[in-house]
XYZ file of C-alpha atoms in Angstrom:
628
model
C 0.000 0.000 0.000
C 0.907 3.293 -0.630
C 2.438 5.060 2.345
C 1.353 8.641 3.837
C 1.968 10.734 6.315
C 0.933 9.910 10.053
C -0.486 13.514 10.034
C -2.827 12.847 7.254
C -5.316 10.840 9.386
C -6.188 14.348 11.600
C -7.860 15.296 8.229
C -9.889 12.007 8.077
C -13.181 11.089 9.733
C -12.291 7.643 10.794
C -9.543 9.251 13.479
C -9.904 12.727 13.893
C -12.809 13.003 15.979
C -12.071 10.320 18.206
C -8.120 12.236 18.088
C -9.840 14.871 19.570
C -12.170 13.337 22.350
C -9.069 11.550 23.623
C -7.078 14.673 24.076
C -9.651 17.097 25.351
C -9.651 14.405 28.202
C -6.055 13.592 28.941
C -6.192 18.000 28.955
C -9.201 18.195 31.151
C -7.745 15.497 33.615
C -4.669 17.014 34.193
C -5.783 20.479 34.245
C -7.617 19.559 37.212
C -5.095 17.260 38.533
C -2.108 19.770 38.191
C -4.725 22.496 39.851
C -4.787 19.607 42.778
C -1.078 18.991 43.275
C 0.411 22.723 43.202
C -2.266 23.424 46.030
C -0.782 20.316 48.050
C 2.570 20.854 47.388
C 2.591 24.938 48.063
C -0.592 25.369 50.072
C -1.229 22.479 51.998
C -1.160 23.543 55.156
C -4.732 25.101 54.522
C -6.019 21.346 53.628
C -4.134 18.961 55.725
C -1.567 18.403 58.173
C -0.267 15.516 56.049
C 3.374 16.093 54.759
C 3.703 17.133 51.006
C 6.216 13.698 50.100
C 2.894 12.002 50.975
C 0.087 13.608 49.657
C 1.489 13.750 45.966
C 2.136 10.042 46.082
C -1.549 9.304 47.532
C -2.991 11.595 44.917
C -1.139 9.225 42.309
C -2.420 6.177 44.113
C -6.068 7.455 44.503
C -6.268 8.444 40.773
C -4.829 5.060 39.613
C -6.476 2.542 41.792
C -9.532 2.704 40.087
C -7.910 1.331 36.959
C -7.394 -1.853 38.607
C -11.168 -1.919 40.147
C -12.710 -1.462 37.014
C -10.677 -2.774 34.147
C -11.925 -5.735 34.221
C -15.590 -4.392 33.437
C -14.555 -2.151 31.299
C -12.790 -4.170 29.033
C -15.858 -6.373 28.774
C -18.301 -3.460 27.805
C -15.965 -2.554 25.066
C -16.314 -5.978 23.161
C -19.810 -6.366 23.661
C -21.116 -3.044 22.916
C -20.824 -0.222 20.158
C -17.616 1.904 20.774
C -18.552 5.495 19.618
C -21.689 5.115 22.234
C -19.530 3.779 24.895
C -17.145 7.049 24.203
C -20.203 9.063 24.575
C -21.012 7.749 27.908
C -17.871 8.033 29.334
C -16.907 11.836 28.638
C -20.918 12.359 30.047
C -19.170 10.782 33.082
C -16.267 13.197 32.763
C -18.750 15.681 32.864
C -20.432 14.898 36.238
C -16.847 14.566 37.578
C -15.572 17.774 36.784
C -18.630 19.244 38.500
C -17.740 17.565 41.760
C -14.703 18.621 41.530
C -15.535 22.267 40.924
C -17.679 21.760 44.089
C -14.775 20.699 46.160
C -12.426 24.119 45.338
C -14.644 25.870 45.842
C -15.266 24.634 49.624
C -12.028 23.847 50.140
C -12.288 20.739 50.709
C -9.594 17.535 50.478
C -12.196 14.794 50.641
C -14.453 15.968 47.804
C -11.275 16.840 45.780
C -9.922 12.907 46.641
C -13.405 11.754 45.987
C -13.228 13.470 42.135
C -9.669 12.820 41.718
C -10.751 8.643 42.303
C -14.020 9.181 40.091
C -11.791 10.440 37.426
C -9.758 7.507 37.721
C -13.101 5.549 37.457
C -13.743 6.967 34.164
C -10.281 6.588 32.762
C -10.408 3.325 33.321
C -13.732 3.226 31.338
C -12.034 5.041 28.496
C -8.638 2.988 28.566
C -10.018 -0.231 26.870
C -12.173 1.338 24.058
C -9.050 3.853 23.334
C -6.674 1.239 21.829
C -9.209 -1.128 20.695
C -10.972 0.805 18.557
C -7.410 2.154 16.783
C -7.495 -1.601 14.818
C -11.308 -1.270 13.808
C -10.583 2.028 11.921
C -7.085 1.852 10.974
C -4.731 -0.398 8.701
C -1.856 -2.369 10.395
C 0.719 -0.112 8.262
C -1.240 2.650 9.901
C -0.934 1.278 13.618
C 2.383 2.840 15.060
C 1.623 6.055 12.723
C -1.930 6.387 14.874
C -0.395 5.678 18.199
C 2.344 7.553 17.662
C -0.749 10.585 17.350
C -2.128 9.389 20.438
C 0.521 9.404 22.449
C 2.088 12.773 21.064
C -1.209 14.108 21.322
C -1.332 13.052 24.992
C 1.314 14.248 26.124
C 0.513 17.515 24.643
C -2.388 17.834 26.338
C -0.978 16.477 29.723
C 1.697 19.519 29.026
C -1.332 21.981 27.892
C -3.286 20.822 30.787
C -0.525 21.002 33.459
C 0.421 24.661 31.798
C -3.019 25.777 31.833
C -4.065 24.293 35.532
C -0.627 25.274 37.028
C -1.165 28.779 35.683
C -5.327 29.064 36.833
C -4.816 27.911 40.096
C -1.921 30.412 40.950
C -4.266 33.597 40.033
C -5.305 35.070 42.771
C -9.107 35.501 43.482
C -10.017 33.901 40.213
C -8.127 30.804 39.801
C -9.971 28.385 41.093
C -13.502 29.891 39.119
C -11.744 29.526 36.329
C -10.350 26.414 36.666
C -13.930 24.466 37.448
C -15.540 26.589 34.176
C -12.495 25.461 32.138
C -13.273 21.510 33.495
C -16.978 21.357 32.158
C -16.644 23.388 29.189
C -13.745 21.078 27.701
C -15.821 17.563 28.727
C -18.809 19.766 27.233
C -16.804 20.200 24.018
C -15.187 16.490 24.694
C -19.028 15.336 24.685
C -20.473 16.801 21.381
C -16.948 15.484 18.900
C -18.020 12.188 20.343
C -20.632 11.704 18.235
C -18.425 12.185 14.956
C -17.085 9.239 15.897
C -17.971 6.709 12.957
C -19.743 3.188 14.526
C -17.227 0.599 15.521
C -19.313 -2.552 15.382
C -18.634 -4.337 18.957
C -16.656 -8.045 17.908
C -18.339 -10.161 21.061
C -21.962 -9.031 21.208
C -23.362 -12.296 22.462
C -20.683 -11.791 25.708
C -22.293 -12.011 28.714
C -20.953 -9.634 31.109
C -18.855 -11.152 34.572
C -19.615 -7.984 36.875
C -17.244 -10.181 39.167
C -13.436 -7.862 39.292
C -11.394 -10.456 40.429
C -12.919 -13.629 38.960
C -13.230 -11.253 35.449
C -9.363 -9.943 35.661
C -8.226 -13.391 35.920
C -10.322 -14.318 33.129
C -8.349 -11.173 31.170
C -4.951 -12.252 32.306
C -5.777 -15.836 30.623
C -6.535 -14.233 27.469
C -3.057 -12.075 27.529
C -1.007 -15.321 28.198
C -2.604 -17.120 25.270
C -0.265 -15.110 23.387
C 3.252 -15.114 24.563
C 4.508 -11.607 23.288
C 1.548 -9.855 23.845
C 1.514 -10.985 27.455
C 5.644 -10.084 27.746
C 4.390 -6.799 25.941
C 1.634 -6.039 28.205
C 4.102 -6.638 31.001
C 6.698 -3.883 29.099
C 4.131 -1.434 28.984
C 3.403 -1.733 32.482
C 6.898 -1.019 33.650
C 7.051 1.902 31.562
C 3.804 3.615 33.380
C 6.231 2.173 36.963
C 8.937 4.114 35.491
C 6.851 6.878 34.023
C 4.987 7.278 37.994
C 8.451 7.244 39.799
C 9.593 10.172 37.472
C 6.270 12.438 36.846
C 4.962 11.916 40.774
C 8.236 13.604 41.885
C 8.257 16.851 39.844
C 6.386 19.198 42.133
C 8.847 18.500 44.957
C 12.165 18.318 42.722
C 11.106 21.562 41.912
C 10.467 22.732 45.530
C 12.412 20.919 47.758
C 15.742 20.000 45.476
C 15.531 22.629 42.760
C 13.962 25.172 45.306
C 11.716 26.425 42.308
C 8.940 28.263 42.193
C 5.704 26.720 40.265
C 6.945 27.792 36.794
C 9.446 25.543 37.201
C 7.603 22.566 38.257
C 5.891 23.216 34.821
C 8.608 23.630 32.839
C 10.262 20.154 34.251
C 6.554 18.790 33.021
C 6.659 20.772 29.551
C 10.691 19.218 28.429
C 9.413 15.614 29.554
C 5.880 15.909 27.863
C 7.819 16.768 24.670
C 10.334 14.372 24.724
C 7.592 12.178 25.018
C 5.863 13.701 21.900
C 9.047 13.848 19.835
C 9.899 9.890 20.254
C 6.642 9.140 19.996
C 6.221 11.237 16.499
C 9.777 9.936 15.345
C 8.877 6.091 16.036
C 7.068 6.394 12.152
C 9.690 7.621 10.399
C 12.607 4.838 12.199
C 10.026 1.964 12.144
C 9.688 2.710 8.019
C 5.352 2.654 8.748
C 5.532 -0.938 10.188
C 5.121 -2.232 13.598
C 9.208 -2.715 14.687
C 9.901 -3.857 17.852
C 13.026 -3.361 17.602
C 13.401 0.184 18.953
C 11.646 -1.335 22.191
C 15.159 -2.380 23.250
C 16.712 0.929 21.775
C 14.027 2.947 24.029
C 14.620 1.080 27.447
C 18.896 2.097 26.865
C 18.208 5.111 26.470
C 15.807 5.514 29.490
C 18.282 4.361 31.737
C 21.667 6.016 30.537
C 19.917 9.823 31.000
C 18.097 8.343 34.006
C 21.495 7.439 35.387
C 23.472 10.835 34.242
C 19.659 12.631 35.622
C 21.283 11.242 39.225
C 24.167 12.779 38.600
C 23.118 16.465 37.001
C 20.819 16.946 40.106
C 24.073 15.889 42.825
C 25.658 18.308 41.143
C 23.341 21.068 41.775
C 24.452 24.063 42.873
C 22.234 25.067 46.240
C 20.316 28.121 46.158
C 17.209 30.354 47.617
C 14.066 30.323 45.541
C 13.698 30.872 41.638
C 11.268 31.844 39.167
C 11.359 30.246 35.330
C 13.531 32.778 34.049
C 15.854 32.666 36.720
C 16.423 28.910 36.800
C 16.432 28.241 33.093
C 18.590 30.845 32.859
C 21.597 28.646 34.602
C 23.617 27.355 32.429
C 23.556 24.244 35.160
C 20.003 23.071 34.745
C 20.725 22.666 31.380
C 22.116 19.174 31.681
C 18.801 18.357 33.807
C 16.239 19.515 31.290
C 18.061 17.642 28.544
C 18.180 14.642 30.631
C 14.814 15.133 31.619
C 13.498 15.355 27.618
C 16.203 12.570 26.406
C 14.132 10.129 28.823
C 10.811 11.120 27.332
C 12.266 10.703 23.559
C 13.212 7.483 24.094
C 10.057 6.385 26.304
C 8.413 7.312 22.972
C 10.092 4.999 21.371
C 9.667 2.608 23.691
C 6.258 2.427 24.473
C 4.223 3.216 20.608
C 5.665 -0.148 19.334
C 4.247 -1.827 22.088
C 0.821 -0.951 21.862
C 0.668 -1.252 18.055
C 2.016 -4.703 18.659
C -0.981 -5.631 21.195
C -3.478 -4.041 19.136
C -1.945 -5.869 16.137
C -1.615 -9.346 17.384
C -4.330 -9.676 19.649
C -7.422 -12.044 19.113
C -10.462 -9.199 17.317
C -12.784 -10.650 19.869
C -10.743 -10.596 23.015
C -8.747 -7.644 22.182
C -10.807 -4.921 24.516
C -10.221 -7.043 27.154
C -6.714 -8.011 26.660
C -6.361 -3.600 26.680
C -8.177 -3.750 29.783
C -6.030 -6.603 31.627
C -2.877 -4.103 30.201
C -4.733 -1.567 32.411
C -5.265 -3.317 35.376
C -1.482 -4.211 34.933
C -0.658 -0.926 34.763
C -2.365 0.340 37.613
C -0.596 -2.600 39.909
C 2.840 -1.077 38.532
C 1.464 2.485 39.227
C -0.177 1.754 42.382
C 2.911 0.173 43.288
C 5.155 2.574 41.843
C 3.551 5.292 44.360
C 3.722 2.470 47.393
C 7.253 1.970 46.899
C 8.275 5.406 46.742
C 6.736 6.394 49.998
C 8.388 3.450 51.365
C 11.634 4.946 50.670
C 10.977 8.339 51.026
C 10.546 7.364 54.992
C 13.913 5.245 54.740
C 15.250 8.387 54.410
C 16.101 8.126 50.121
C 16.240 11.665 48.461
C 14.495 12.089 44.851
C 17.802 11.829 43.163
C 18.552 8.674 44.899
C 14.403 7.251 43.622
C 15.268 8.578 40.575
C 18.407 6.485 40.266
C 17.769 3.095 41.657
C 14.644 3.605 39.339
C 16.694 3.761 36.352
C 19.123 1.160 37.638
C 15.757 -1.183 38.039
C 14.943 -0.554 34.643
C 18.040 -2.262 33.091
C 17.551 -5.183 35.379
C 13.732 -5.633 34.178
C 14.459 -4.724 30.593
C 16.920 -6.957 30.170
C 14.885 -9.656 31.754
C 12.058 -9.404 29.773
C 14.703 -9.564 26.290
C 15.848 -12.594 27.454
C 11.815 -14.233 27.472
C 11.660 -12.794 24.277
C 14.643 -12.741 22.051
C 12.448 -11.612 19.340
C 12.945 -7.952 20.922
C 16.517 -8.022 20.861
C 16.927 -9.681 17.588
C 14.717 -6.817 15.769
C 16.821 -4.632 17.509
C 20.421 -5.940 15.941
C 18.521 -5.982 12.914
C 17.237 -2.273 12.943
C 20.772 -0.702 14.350
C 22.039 -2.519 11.217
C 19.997 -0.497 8.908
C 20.377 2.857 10.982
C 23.632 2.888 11.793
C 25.471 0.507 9.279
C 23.643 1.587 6.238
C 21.374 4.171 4.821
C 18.564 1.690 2.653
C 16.079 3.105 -0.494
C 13.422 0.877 -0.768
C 11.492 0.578 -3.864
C 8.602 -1.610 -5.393
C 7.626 -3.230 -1.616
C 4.291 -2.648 -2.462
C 4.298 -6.025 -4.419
C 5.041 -7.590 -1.626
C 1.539 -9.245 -0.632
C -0.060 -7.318 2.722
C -1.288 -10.916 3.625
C -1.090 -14.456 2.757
C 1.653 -17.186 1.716
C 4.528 -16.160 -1.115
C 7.770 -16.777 -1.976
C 10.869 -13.755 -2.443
C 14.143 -14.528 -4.120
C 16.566 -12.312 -4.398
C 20.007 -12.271 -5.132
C 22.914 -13.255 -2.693
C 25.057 -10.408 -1.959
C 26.522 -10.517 1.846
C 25.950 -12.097 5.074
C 23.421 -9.777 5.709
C 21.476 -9.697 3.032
C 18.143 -11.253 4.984
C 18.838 -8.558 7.943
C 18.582 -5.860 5.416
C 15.354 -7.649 3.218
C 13.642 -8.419 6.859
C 14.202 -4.626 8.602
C 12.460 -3.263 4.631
C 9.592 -5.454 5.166
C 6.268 -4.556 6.950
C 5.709 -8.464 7.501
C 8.211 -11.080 9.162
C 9.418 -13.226 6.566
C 11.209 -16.651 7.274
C 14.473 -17.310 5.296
C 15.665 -20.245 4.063
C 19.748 -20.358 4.123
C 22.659 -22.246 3.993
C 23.301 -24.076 7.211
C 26.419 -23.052 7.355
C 25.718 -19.254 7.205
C 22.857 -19.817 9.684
C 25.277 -21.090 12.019
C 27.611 -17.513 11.710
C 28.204 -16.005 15.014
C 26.148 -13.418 16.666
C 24.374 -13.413 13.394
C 22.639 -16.947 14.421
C 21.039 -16.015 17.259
C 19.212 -13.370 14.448
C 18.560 -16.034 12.072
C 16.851 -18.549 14.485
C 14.996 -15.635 16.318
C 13.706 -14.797 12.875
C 12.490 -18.599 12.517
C 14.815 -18.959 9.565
C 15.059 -22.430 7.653
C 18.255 -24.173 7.629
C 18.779 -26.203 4.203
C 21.972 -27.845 2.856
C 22.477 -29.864 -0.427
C 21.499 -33.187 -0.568
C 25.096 -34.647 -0.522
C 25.817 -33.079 2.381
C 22.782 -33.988 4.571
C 19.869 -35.156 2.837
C 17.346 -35.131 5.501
C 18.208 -31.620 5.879
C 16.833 -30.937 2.977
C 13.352 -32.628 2.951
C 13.085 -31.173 6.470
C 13.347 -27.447 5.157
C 11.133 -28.697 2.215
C 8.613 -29.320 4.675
C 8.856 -26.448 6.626
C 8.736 -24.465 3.505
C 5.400 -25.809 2.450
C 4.003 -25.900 6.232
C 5.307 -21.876 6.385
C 3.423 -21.049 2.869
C 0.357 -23.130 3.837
C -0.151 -21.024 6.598
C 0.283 -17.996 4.970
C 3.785 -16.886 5.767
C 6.409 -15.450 3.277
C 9.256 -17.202 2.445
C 12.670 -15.661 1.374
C 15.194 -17.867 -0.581
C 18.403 -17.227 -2.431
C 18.042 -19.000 -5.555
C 21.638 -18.676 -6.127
C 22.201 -20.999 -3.085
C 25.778 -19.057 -2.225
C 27.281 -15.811 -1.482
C 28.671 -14.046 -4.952
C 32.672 -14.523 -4.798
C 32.322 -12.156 -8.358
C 29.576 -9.560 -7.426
C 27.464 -11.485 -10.833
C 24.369 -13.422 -10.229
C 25.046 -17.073 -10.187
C 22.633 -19.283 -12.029
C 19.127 -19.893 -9.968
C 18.640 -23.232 -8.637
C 16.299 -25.969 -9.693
C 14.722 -25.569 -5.684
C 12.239 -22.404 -6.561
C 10.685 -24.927 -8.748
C 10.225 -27.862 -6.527
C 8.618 -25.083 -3.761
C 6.083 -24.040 -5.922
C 5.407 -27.157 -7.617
C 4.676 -28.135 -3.917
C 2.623 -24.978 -2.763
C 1.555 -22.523 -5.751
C 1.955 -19.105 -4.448
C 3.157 -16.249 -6.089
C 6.892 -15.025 -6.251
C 7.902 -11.890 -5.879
C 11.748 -10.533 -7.607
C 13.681 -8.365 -5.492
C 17.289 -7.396 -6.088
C 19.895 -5.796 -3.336
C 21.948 -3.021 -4.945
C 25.318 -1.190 -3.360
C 26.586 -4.271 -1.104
C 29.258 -5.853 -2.886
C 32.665 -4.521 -1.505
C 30.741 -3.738 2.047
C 32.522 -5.396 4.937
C 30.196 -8.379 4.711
C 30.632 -9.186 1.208
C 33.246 -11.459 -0.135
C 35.268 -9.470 -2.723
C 38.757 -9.754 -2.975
C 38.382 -12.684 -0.045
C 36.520 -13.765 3.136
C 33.782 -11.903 4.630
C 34.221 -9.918 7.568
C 38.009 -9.562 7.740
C 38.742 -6.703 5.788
C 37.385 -3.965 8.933
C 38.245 -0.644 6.454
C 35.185 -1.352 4.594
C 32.685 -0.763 7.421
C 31.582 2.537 5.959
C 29.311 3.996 8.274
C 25.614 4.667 6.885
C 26.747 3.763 3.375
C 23.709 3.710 0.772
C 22.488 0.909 -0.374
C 19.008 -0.060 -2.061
C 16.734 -2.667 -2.242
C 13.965 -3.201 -5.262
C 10.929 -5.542 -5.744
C 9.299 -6.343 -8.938
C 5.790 -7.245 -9.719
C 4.928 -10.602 -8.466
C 4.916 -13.744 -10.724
C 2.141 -16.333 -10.530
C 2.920 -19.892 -10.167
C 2.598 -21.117 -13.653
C 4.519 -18.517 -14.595
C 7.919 -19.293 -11.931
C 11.289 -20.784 -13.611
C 14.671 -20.421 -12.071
C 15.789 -18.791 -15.500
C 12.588 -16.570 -15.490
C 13.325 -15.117 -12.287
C 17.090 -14.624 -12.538
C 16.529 -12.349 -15.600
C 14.036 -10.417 -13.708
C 16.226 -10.168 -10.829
C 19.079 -9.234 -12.747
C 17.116 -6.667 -14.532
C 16.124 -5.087 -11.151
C 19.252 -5.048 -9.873
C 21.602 -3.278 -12.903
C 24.432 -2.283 -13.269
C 24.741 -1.367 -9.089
C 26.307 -4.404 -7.436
């Protein structure tokens, strides 16, 4: 399919208006929650007697608890019923919240403020399952990490416009707090009436019959997440993040006042650099993935998040102790630099982190469980958060500074990502694979459109370098399962790609015969199901840079399974470092040219009458030129 433009679906019906119901609500929630926690942190004394550390935490706690309460139910009501209703009901809830909350500003008044704050939380966790699920119902796969990537940015845009805008209301004298409860209703108002642009998403389980039980229901939910391996080590990713994500956001308000000794500005411009870090990886995770679903910045995203967590420990011990600041006075110094930086770096790479993984849920999830599998994510999530907040307060009253949380939460997250990697190699491997094409070499891709969106078929291509399925697999939207040479399958560092990547060993019949009718049989098993196969016709690396003469194997393949065959050619990698010219691979290290340009070019498929090795080294040959 022709590729566009993440941005383009704001202009379409089937994502705008939902685009814009999800954002007036992450902006309306925290422009009431950000009103909330500057009066704890810099007026609590007229509320509470309870110390500040405390209060923010509980706040966090109180707003995410209801995510594990109500999950379960939620994520239920969102396969059996329609979903544009369903996002109707829920900002109407919004509504009535907002209202309660006005009521409790205005009477100053902690326990109506708590009692909104955990209402909202209700009505997120209505929202949560129906948000993701209904991304798959309107959108193509290709178009999955594109319209999360929008959801995300857009969420953290309105967490920063919302944290801006309630920061700045609640600090104005005399009319602050007016304001603030007028701004509430009239955005869940607005919230309320783009709802119903929101084109019908038929519900996939109407005959469901709803479990109102929680706990029976959420282990019901888990069961459906652990049908599917990666989705369930996925779901558990995402959770960490928000654990992560809670340590760092719950802390601002006292980093600012109690480390930074910063006015309120400054607690919102720590919230403004992390919100668009956020935004930024989350935008950039379209144009690095190449508009599919690629896991393999996942890995890229968690390094990151620890290095400038780490080095955030560090920047803050080196603060320089002073009295209290406004904005321009501490962004001014020349030594809070490193902190903001370190600050937005983290959110950059938490974008890239976390889009993948929800496009992967929504992607490989089961249509009729997949509301529910969102909603067991959720209650997940809220155990991390819930957590998250637990643990902190736990160590705040061991006597650990924020510095010190924000460290051994970093440190945690290497331990836990690299735990998780290990479950599922298929993280890392997409990883190697993507820093090869990012870092090793800059790839044009041409003609992938032939390459079937769905079903079984065959690629051949020709055989340049040891690389060459790394570079064919990372161009690719879907996973494709190689068939090599044993002996290149067994290369090194490169192996633990190539049996990630379910490749197919092979080797000649006088070699090891069963070999061969094994991979045979995989072949046909792989195409029956409707995976795509990739084969070097050629059966060996060039030693000359020319196409050796195809093999009599294509044949047999499609003889066995008809399925189409689609020509591709690699262009620009003979005399790279893995090619063999002039002698072995991988010896001669003054080659490695660093982002060198190479291309890769598909021709119109051929149908299965139509395949013969000679057939499809001309076209191959044709494709490729005169480029080697």
């Amino acid at each position: 399919m022709t590729e566009h433009s993440q941005f383009r679906l704001l202009t379409e019906r089937r994502f705008a208006p939902f685009f814009g119901v999800q954002f007036l609500g992450a902006m309306n929630d925290n422009v009431f929650k950000q009103a909330l926690v500057i009066l704890l942190a810099y007026q609590a004394a007229a509320y509470t007697t309870l110390s500040t550390d405390v209060l923010q935490n509980l706040a966090q706690a109180l707003f995410i608890l209801p995510f594990f309460l109500f999950s379960a139910t939620a994520g239920q009501l969102a396969d059996k019923y329609e979903k544009s209703r369903l996002i109707g009901i829920t900002v109407a809830i919004e509504l009535a919240v907002m209202l309660l909350g006005a009521a409790g500003f205005f009477m100053r008044s902690l326990e109506l403020l708590f009692a909104a704050l955990f209402l909202g939380g209700v009505q997120s966790a209505l929202f949560g399952p129906v948000k993701y699920a209904i991304l798959p119902q309107h959108l193509h796969e290709h178009e999955l990490i594109g319209g999360n990537a929008l959801v995300e940015t857009g969420t953290s845009v309105a967490i920063l416009g919302g944290m801006i805008l309630g920061g700045w209301l609640v600090s104005q004298q005399d009319w602050g707090i007016p304001a603030v409860a007028a701004v509430t209703v009239l955005m869940s108002a607005t919230g309320y009436a783009l709802s119903r642009l929101i084109p019908l998403s038929p519900a996939p389980a109407p005959e469901l019959r709803i479990n109102w039980n929680p706990l029976t229901e959420t282990w019901r939910n888990f069961h459906f997440m652990r049908g599917n391996r990666t989705v369930f080590l996925s779901v558990l990713g995402i959770s960490w993040f928000w654990f992560v994500g809670s340590m760092f956001l719950t802390q601002f308000p006292n980093l600012s006042k109690n480390i930074l000794a910063g006015s309120e500005g400054v607690v919102t411009l720590l919230l403004v650099v992390f919100s668009i870090g956020i935004g930024l990886g989350s935008l950039l995770c379209e144009k690095l993935s190449g508009h599919k679903i690629e896991i393999g910045l996942v890995p890229f995203g968690s390094i990151g998040i620890t290095l400038f967590g780490i080095d955030l420990y560090f920047a803050l011990a080196g603060h320089i102790g002073h009295g209290p600041v406004g904005l321009s006075a501490f962004a001014a110094e020349p030594g809070h630099w490193r902190i903001l930086a370190d600050l937005a770096l983290i959110g950059v790479f938490g974008g890239f982190y976390i889009v993948p993984l929800y496009a992967l849920i929504q992607a490989r999830s089961e249509p009729a469980h997949r509301s529910r599998i969102i909603a067991g994510n959720n209650i997940l999530n809220a155990l991390f958060m819930v957590a998250a907040a637990g643990i902190a307060i736990g160590l705040f009253q061991l006597g650990v500074s924020i510095p010190q949380l924000f460290l051994v939460t970093a440190v945690l997250n290497a331990v836990v990502a690299l735990y998780i990697y290990t479950l599922v190699p298929e993280f890392l491997m997409r990883f190697i694979v993507w820093l090869l094409i990012h870092t090793v070499y800059r790839l044009d891709k041409t003609g992938l459109e032939h390459i079937p969106e769905q079903g079984g078929a065959v690629l051949v291509c020709n055989h340049v370098s040891f690389v060459d399925a790394l570079i064919i697999a990372a161009a690719c939207r879907r996973p494709i399962r190689f068939v090599m040479d044993h002996r290149i399958f067994r290369v090194p560092v490169l192996s633990f790609v190539f049996r990630t990547g379910r490749c197919i060993p092979i080797a000649p019949a006088k070699e090891d015969a069963q070999m061969l009718e094994r991979a045979y049989d995989e072949i046909a098993r792989a195409l029956e199901a409707g995976d795509l196969i990739g084969i070097f016709p050629e059966g060996r690396i060039t030693d000359t840079g020319e196409l050796s003469p195809f093999r009599s194997g294509i044949r047999r393949i499609i003889e066995r399974t008809p399925v189409p065959v689609i020509p591709l050619a690699l262009r620009g990698l003979w005399g790279s470092f893995f090619s063999r010219k002039d002698g072995a691979a991988m010896t001669k290290p003054w080659r490695a040219r660093p982002l060198a340009k190479i291309a890769l070019a598909a021709a119109p498929a051929v149908l299965p009458s139509g395949v013969s090795p000679e057939d499809l080294q001309a076209r191959v040959l044709a494709l490729r030129g005169d480029w080697k």
